[in-house]
Short mmCIF file of C-alpha atoms and ligand atoms in Angstrom, two decimals:
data_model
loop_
_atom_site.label_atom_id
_atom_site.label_comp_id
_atom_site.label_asym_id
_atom_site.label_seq_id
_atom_site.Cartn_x
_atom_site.Cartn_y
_atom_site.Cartn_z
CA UNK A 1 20.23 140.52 131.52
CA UNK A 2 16.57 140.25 132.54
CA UNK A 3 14.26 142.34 129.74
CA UNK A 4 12.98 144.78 132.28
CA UNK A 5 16.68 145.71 133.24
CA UNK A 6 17.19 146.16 129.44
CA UNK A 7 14.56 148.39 129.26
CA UNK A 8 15.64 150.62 131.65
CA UNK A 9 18.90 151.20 130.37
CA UNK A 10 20.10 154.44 129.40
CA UNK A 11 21.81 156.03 126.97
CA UNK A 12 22.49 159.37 125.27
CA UNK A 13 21.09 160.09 121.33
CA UNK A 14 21.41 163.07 119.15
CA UNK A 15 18.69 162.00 116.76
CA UNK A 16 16.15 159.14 115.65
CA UNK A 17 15.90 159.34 111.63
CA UNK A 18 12.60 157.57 110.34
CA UNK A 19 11.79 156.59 106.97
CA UNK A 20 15.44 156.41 105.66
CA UNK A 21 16.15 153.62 102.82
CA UNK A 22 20.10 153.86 103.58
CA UNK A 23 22.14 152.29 106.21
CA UNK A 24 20.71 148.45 106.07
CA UNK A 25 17.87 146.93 104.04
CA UNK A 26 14.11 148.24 103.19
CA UNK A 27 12.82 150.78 105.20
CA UNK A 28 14.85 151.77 108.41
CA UNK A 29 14.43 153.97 111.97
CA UNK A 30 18.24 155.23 112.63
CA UNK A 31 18.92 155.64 115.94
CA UNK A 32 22.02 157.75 116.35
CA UNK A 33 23.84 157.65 119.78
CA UNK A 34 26.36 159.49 120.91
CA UNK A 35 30.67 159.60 121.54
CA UNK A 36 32.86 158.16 119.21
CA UNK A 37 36.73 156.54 120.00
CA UNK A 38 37.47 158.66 116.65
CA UNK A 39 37.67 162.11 115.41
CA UNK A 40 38.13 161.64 111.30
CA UNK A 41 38.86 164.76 109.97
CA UNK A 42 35.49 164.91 107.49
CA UNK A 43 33.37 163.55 110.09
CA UNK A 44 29.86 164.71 108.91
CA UNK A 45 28.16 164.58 112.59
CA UNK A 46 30.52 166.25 114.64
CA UNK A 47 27.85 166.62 117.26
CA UNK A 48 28.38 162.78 118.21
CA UNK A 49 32.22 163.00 118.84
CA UNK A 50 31.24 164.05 122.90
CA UNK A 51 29.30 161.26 124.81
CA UNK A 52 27.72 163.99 126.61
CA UNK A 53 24.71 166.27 125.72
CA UNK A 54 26.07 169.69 124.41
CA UNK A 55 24.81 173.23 124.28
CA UNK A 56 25.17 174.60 120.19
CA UNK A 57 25.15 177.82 118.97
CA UNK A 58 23.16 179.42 115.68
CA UNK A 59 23.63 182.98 115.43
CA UNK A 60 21.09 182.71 111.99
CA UNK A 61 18.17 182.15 114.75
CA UNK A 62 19.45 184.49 117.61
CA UNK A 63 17.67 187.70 117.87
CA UNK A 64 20.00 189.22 118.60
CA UNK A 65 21.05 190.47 122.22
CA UNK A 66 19.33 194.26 121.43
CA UNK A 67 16.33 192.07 121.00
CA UNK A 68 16.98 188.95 123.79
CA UNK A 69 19.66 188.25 126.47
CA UNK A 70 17.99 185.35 128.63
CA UNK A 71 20.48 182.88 128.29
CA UNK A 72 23.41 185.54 129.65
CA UNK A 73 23.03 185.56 133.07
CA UNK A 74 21.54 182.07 133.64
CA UNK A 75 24.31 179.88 132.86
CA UNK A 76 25.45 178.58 136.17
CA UNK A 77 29.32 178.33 134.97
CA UNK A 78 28.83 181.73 133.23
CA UNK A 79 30.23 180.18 130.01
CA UNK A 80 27.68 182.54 127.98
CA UNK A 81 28.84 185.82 127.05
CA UNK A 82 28.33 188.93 124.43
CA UNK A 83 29.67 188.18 121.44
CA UNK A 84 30.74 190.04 118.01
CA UNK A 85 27.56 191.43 116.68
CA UNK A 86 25.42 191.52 118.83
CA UNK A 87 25.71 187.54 118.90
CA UNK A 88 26.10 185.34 121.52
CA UNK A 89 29.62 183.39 122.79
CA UNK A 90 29.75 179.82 124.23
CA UNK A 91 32.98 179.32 125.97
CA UNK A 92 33.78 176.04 125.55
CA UNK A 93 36.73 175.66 127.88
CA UNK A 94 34.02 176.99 130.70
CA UNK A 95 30.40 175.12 129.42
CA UNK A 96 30.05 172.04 131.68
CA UNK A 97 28.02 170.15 129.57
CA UNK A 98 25.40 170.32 132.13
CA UNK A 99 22.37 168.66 132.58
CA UNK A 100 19.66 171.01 132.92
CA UNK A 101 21.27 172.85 129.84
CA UNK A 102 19.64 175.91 130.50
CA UNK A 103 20.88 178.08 127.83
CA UNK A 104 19.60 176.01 125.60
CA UNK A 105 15.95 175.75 127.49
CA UNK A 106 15.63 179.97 127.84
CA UNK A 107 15.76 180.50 124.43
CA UNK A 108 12.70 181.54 122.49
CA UNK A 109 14.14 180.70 119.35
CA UNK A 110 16.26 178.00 118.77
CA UNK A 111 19.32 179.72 118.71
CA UNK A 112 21.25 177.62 121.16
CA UNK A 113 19.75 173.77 120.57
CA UNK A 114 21.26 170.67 122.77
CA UNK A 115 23.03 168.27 120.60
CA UNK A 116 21.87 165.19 122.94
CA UNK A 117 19.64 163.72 125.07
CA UNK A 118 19.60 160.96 127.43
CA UNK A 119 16.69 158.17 126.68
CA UNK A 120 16.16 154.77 128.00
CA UNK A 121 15.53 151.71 126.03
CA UNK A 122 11.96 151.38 126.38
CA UNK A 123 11.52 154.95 124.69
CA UNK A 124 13.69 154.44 121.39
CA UNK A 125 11.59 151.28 121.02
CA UNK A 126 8.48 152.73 121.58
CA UNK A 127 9.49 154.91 119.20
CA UNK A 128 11.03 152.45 116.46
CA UNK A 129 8.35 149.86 116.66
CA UNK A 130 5.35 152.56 115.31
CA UNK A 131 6.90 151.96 111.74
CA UNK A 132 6.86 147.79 112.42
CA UNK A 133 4.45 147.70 109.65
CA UNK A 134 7.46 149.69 106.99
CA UNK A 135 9.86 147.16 108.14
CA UNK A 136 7.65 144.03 107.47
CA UNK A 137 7.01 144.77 103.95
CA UNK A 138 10.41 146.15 103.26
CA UNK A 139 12.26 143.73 105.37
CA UNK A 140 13.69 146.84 107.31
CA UNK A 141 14.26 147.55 111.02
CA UNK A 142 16.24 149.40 113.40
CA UNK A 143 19.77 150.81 112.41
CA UNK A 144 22.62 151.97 115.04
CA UNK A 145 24.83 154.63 114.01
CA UNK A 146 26.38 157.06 115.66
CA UNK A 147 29.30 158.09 116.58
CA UNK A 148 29.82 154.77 117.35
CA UNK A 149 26.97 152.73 118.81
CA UNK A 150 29.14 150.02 121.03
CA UNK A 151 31.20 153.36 122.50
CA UNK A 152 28.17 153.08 124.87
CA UNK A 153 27.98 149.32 124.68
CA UNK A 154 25.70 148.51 127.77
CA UNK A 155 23.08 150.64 125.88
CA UNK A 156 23.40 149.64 122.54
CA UNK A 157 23.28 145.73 123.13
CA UNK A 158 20.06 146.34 125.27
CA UNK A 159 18.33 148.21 122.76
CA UNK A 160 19.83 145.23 120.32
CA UNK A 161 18.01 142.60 122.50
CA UNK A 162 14.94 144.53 123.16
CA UNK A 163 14.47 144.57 119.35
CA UNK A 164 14.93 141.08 119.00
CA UNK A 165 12.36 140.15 121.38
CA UNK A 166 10.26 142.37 119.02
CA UNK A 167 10.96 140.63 115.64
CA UNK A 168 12.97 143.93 114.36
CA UNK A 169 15.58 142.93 112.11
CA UNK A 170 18.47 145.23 113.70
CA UNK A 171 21.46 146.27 111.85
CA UNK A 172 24.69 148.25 113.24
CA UNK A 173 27.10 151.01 111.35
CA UNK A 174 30.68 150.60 113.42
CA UNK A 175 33.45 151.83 112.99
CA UNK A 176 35.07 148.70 114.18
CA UNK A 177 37.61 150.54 117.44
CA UNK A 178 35.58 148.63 119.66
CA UNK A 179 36.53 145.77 122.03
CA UNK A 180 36.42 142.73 120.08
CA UNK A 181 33.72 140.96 123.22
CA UNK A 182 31.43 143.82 122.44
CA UNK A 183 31.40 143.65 118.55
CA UNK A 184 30.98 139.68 119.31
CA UNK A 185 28.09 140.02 121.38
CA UNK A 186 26.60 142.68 119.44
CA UNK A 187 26.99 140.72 115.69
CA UNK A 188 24.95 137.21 117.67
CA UNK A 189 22.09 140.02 117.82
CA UNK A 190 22.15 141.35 114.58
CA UNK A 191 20.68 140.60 111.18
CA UNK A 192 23.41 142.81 109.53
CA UNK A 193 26.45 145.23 109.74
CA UNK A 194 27.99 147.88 108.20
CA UNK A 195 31.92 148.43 108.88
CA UNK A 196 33.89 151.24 108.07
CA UNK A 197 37.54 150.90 106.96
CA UNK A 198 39.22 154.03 106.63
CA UNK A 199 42.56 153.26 105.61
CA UNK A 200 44.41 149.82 104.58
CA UNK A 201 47.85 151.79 106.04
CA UNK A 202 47.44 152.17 109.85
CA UNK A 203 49.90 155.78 109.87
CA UNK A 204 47.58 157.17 107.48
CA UNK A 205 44.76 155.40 109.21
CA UNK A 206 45.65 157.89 112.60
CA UNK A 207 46.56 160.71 110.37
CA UNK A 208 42.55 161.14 109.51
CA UNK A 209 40.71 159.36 112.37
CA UNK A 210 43.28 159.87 115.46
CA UNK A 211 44.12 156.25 115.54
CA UNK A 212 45.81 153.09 114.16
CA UNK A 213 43.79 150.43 112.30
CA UNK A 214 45.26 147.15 113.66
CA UNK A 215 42.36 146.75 115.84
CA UNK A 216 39.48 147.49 113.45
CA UNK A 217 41.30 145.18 110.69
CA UNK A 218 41.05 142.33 113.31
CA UNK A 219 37.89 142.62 114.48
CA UNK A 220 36.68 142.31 111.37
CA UNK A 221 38.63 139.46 110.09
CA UNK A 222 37.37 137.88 113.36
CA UNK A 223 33.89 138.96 112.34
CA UNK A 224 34.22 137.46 108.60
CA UNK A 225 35.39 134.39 109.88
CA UNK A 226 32.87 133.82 113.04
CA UNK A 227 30.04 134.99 111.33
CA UNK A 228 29.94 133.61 107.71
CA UNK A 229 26.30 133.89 107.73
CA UNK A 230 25.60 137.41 108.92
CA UNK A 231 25.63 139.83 105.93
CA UNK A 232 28.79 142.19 106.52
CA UNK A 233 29.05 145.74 104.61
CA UNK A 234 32.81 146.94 104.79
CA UNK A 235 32.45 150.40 103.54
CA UNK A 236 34.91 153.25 102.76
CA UNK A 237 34.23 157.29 102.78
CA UNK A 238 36.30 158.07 99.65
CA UNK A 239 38.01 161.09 100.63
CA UNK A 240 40.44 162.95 98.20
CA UNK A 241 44.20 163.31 99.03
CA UNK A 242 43.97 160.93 102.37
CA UNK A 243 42.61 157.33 100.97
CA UNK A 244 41.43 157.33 97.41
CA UNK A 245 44.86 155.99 96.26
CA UNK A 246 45.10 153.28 93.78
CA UNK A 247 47.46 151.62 96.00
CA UNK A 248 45.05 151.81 99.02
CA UNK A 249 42.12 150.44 97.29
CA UNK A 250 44.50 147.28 95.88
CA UNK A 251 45.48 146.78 99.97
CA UNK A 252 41.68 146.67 100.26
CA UNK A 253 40.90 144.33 97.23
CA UNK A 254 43.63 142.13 98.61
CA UNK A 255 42.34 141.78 102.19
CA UNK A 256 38.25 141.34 100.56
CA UNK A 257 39.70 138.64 98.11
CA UNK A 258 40.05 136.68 101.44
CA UNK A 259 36.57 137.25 102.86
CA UNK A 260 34.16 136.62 99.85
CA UNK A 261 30.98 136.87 102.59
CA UNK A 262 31.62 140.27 102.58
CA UNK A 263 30.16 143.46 100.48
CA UNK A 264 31.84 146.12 99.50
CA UNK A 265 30.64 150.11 98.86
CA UNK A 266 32.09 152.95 98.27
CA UNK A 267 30.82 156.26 99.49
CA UNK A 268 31.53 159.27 98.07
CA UNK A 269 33.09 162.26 100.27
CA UNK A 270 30.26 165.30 100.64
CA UNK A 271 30.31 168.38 102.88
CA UNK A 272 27.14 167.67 104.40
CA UNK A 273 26.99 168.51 108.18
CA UNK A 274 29.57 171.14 108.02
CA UNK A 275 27.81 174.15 109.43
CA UNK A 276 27.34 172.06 112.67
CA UNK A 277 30.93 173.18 113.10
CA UNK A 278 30.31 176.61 113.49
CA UNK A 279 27.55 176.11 115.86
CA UNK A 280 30.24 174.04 118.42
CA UNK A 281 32.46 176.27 117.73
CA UNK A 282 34.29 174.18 115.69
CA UNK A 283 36.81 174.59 112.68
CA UNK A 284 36.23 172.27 109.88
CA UNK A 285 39.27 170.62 109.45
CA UNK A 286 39.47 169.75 105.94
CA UNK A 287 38.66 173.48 104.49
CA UNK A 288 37.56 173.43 100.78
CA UNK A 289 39.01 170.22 99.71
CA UNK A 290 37.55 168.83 96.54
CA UNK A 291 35.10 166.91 96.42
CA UNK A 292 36.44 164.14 94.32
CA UNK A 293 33.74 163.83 91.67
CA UNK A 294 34.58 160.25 90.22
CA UNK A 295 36.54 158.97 92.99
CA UNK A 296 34.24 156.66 94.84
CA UNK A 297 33.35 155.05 91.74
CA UNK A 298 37.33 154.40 90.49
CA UNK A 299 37.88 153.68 94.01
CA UNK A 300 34.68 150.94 94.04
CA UNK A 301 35.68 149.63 90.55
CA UNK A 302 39.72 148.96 91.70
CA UNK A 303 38.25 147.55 95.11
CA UNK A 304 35.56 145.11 92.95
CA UNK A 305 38.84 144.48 89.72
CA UNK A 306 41.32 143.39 93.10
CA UNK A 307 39.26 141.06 94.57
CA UNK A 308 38.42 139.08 91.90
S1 SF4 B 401 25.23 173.68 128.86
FE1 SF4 B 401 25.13 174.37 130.99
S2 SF4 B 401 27.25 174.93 131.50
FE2 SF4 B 401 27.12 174.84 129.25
S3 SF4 B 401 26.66 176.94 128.57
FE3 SF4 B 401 24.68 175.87 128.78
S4 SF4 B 401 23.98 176.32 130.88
FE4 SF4 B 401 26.21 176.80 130.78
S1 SF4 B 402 18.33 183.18 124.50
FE1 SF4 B 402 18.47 182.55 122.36
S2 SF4 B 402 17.67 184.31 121.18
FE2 SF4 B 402 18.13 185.05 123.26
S3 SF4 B 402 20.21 185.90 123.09
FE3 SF4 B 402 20.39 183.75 123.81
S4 SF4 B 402 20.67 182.56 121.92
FE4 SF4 B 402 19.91 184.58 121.30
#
């Protein structure tokens, strides 16, 4: 595809993240785009689950509808309604996800937001390449996350190309449910990756994302084997009573013990992102679990003992 076509390429985001020293080497620009193939139960960014832009609710910023009521009337679905409390109610079955988002453009005060917004490439890289001079002396760049970035695959390789042709070292956090010609295209553009396993047991694997793990475990066997040169971060979200098994993290050991091109981290299960849930009107599905305190480093240190 011709540059210019690249360029023009759309996609929808939920947020660019400067400055952040996670999620690849030296000093990164996230960009997070939206939809995701799967819906793990502690998923911190619930907002990227929909591929669409959506309307959320914070009653904490309302005024209240004795003080405001702009966004009742205007919705053209009437999905917005009185709540409890003189609060506001999104009816989710009803919102259309439109485009203009209204609701969201009435208010005075935040208290509906759009999770969301469409972008083309030029614009993210505009927006990227004002930190070039971070990246150079860090040996950072541009990070996709998500959601999952190749869920909008004609997007995220553009904005993978159009970074190359900029010198941006460009790295990629998947969580591998992809078509294996898309995660092959996408790695030949990338200085690095960061892949998620879940789960070594593929029941247990759709128990907590919605899906099996056959096709993320071959991908990225395919991926360790293509691409011995391309630095590969497997990483797994340590999350008490669904995968931080001794057993599971021996399944993992084995399978790494294969692959010695690839890293290997841990992360440790937090509750960040939960009040997101409320404003989509949203339960969180895993409740007060604990939070594990010691688990991602037994789980790290069973992983690193395994694959020895
Ligand atoms: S996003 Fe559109 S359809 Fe949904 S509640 Fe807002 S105005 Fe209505
Ligand atoms: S427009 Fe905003 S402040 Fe006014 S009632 Fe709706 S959500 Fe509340």
């Amino acid at each position: 595809m011709a540059s210019f076509e690249d360029r023009k390429t759309n996609g929808v985001i939920f947020n660019v993240q400067k400055y952040s020293v996670h999620d690849g080497p030296g000093i990164r620009t996230i960009v997070f785009l939206k939809g995701c193939p799967l819906s793990c139960l502690w998923c911190s960014n619930p907002e990227s689950r929909s591929a669409k832009p959506q309307p959320a609710y914070n009653k904490g910023r309302c005024l209240g509808l004795d003080k405001c009521r702009r966004c009742l009337d205007i919705c053209p679905k009437s999905a917005v309604s009185p709540g409890p409390d003189k609060s506001v109610f999104i009816d989710r079955n009803v919102c259309k996800f439109c485009e203009t988002q209204v609701c969201a453009s009435v208010c005075p005060s935040q208290g509906i937001i759009t999770y969301g917004q469409t972008k083309n490439v030029a614009e993210i890289i505009e927006s990227v390449e004002q930190d070039s001079v971070f990246y150079s002396r860090s040996g950072g760049g541009m990070t996709l996350s998500g959601g999952e970035p190749l869920a909008q695959p004609s997007f995220a390789l553009a904005l993978l190309r159009e970074a190359g042709k900029r010198r941006i070292r460009t790295a990629l956090e998947t969580c591998g449910h992809v078509p294996w010609e898309i995660l092959n295209e996408a790695a030949g553009l990338l200085s690095s990756i960061l892949y998620d396993v879940k789960h070594m047991d593929s029941a247990k694997h759709k128990e907590g994302t919605g899906v099996g793990n056959e096709s993320i475990l071959e991908n990225l066997n395919k991926l360790l084997c293509k691409f011995p040169n391309l630095p590969v971060l497997v990483r797994t979200p340590v999350i008490p009573g669904f995968n931080d098994s001794e057993e599971n993290a021996k399944a993992l050991g084995a399978f790494l013990a294969r692959h010695a091109n690839a890293g290997f981290e841990a992360l440790p299960y937090h509750r960040l992102g939960t009040q997101k849930y409320a404003f989509l009107g949203l339960d969180y599905p895993l409740g007060d679990i604990s939070l594990g305190q010691g688990a991602a480093e037994t789980f790290q240190h069973i992983v690193d003992r395994t694959r020895a």
